[in-house]
Coordinates of C-alpha atoms in Angstrom, one line a residue:
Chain A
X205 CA 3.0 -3.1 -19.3
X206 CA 2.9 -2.7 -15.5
X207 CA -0.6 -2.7 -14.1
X208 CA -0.1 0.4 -12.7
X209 CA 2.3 3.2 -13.9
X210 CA 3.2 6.7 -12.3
X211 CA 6.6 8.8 -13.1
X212 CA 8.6 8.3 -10.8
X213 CA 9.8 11.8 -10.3
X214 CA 11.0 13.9 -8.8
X215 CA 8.2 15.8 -9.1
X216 CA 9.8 19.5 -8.1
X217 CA 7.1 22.3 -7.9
X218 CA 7.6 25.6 -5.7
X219 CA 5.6 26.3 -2.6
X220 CA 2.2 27.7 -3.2
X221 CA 1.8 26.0 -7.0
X222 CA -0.8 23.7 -7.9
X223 CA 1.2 20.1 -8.2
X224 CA -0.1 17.6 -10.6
X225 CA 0.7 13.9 -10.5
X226 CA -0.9 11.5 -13.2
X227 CA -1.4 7.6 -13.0
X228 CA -2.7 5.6 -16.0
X229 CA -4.1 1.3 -15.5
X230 CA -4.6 -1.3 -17.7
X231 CA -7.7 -3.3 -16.2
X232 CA -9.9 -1.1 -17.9
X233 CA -12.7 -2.6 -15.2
X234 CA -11.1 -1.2 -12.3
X235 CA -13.6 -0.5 -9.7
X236 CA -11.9 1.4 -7.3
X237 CA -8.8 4.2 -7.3
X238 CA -7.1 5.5 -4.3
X239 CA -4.3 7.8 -3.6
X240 CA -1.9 7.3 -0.6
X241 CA 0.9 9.4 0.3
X242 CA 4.0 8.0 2.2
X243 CA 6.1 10.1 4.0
X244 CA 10.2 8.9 3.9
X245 CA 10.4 5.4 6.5
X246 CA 6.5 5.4 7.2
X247 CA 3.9 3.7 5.8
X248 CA 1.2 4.6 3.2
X249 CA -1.5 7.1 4.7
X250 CA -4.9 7.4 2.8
X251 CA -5.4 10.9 1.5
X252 CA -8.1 10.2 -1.0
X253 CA -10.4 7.5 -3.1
X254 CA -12.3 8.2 -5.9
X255 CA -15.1 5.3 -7.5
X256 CA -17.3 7.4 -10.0
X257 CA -15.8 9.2 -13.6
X258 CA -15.1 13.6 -12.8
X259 CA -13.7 15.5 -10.2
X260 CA -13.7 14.8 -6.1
X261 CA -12.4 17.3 -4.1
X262 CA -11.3 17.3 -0.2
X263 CA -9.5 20.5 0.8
X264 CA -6.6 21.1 -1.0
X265 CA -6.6 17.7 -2.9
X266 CA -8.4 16.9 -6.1
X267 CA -8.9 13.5 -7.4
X268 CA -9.9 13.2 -11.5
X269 CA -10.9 9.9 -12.9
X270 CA -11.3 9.0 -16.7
X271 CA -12.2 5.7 -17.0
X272 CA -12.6 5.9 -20.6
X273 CA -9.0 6.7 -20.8
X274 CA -7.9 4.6 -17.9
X275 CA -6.3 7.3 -16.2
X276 CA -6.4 8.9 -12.7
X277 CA -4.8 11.9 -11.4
X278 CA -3.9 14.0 -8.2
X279 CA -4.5 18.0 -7.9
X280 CA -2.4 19.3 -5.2
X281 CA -3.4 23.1 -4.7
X282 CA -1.8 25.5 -2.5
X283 CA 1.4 23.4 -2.3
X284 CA 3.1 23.1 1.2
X285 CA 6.5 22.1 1.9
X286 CA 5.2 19.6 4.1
X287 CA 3.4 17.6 1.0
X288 CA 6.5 16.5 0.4
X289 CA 6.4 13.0 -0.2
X290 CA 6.1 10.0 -2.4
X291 CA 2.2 9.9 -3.6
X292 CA 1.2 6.2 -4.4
X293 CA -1.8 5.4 -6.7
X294 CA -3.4 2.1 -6.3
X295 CA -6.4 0.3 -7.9
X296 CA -9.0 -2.1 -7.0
X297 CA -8.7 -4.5 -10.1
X298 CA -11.9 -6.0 -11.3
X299 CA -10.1 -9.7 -11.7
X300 CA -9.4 -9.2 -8.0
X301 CA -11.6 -7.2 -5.1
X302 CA -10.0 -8.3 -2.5
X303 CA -6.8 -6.6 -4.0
X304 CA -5.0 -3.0 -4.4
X305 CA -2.5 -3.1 -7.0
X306 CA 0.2 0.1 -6.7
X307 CA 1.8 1.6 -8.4
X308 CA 5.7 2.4 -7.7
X309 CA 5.3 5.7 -6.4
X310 CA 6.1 9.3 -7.7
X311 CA 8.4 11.4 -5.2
X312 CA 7.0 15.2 -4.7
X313 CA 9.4 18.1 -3.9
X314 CA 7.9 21.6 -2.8
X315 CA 10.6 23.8 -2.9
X316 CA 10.1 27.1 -0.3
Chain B
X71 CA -10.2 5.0 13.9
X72 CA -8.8 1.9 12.6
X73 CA -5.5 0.8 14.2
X74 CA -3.0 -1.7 12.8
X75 CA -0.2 -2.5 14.8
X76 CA 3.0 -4.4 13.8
X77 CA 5.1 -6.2 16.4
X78 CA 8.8 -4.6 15.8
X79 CA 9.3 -1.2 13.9
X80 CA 12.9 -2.3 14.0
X81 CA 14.2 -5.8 13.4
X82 CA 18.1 -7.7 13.3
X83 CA 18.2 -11.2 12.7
X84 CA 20.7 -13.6 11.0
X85 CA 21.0 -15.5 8.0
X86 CA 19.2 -19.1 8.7
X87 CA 17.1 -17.7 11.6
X88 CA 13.3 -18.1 11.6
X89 CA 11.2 -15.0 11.7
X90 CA 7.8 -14.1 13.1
X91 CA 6.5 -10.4 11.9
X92 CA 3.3 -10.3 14.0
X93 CA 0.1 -7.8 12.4
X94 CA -2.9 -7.4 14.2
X95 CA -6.0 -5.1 13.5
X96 CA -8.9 -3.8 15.9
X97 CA -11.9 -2.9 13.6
X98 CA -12.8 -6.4 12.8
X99 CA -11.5 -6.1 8.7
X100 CA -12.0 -9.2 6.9
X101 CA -9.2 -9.1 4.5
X102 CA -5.4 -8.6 5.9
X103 CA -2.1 -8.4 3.5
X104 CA 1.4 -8.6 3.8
X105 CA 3.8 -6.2 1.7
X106 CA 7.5 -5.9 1.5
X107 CA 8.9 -2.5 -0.2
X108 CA 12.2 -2.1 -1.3
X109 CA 13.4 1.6 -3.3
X110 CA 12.9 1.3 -7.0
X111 CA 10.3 -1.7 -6.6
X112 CA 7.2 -0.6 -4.8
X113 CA 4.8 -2.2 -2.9
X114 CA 4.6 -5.7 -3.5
X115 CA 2.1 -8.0 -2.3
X116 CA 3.8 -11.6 -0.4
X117 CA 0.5 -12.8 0.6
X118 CA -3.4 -12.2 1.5
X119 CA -6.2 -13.7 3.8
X120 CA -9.8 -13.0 3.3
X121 CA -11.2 -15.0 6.3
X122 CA -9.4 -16.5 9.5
X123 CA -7.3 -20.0 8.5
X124 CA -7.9 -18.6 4.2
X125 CA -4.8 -17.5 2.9
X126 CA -3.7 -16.8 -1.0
X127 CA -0.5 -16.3 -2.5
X128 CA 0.9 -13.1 -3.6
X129 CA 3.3 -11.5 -6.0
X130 CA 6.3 -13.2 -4.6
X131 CA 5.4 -15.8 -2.1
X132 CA 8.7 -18.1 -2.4
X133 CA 10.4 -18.0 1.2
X134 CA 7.1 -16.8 3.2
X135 CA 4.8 -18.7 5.2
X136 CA 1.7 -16.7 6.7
X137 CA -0.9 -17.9 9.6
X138 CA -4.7 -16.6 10.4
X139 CA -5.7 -18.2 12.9
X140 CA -7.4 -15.2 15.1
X141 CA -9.7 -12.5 12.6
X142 CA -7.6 -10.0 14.3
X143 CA -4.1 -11.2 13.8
X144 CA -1.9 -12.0 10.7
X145 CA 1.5 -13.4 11.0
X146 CA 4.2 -13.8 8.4
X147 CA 6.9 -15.8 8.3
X148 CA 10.3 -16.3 7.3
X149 CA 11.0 -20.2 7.4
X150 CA 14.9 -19.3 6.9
X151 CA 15.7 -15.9 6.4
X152 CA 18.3 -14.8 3.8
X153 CA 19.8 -11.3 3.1
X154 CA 18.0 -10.9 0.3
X155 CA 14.9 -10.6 2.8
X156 CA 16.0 -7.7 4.1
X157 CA 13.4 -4.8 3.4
X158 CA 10.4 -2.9 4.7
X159 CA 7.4 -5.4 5.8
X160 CA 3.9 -3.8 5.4
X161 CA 1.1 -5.2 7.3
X162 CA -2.2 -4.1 5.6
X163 CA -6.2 -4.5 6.5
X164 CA -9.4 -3.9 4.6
X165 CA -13.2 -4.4 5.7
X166 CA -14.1 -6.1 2.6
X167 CA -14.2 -5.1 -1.3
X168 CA -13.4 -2.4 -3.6
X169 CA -12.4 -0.5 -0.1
X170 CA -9.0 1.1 1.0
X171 CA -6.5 -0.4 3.0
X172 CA -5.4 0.8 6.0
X173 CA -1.6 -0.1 7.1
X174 CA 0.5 -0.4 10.1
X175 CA 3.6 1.7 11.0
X176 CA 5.7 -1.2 8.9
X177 CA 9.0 -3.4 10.6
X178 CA 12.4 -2.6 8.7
X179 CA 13.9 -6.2 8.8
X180 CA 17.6 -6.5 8.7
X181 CA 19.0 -9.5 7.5
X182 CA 22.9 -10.0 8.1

């Protein structure tokens, strides 16, 4: 089992939809959970962290965290064509601080 | 905001050459990483420093050699590059635990 497992997609969803993208981990005392997007030949970009069990939100982006069920997803409201893009979830492991352990990526398409 | 720069965004070199991929970070971050990301297989981590002249293996350390000997400044390198080399070099930075990393622009490495 990988560490940390996302579809890979594509994810197709048409402009203006909510898009949902899922990530589940298997240290179940992970401490911290990020989501990055990556844009095709750039590098991973921050859009949002989450440490605490529930909802955060930051504009258009929701980040859920069930750490009882060792999952953590991405709420994409309002979809834009320019959130297209290959959303990477990563986790702080608890065997490892120091580290961020991604996962392989899931590949969003808004369709206009 | 928190910079990392990479020394090449583009980079050709030859089978057998030695190669230097230069990182270096302005906001003082404790920990620095070196990724390589190639389609299908993620982000995978080559190897880590937490302190200036500390460094740890990664993931997949075999044919990588890294140096720390500024805070600032992380280089990898290639002892004898091979083709198989060839791929996307991430250069990452974090203040400390359980936080984010922040990346630099990345160097797509050619090896012919």
């Amino acid at each position: 089992q990988k560490e940390v497992e996302q579809n890979s997609g594509p994810l197709s969803v048409p402009e203006g939809a909510i898009a949902s993208l899922n990530c589940t981990y298997s240290d179940r005392g992970s401490q911290s959970f990020f989501w990055y997007r990556q844009y095709s030949g750039k590098s991973p970009e921050l859009i949002m962290f989450i440490y605490s069990n529930g909802d955060k939100e930051d504009g258009r982006f929701t980040a859920q965290l069930n750490k009882a069920s060792q999952y953590v997803s991405l709420l994409i409201r309002d979809s834009q064509p320019s959130d297209s893009a290959t959303y990477l979830c990563a986790v702080n492991p608890y065997s490892s601080a120091s580290k961020i352990i991604f996962g392989s990526g899931t590949r969003l398409s808004i369709r206009p | 905001d928190v910079k990392v720069t990479q020394s090449s965004r583009y980079l050709v070199k030859r089978t057998g050459e030695k190669v230097f991929l230069e990182c270096v970070q302005d906001m003082d971050h404790e920990n620095m990483f070196w990724y390589r990301q190639d389609p299908g297989l993620g982000l995978r981590l080559i190897y880590f420093s937490y302190d200036v002249k500390m460094k740890e293996k990664g993931d997949i350390p075999e044919g990588y050699s890294v140096s720390r000997e500024k805070k600032e400044r992380f280089s990898l390198i290639l002892e004898s590059a091979s083709t198989n080399q060839t791929s996307m070099y991430l250069c990452a930075s974090t203040p400390g635990l359980y936080n984010e990393q922040f990346f630099g622009p990345g160097t797509r490495l050619t090896v012919l």
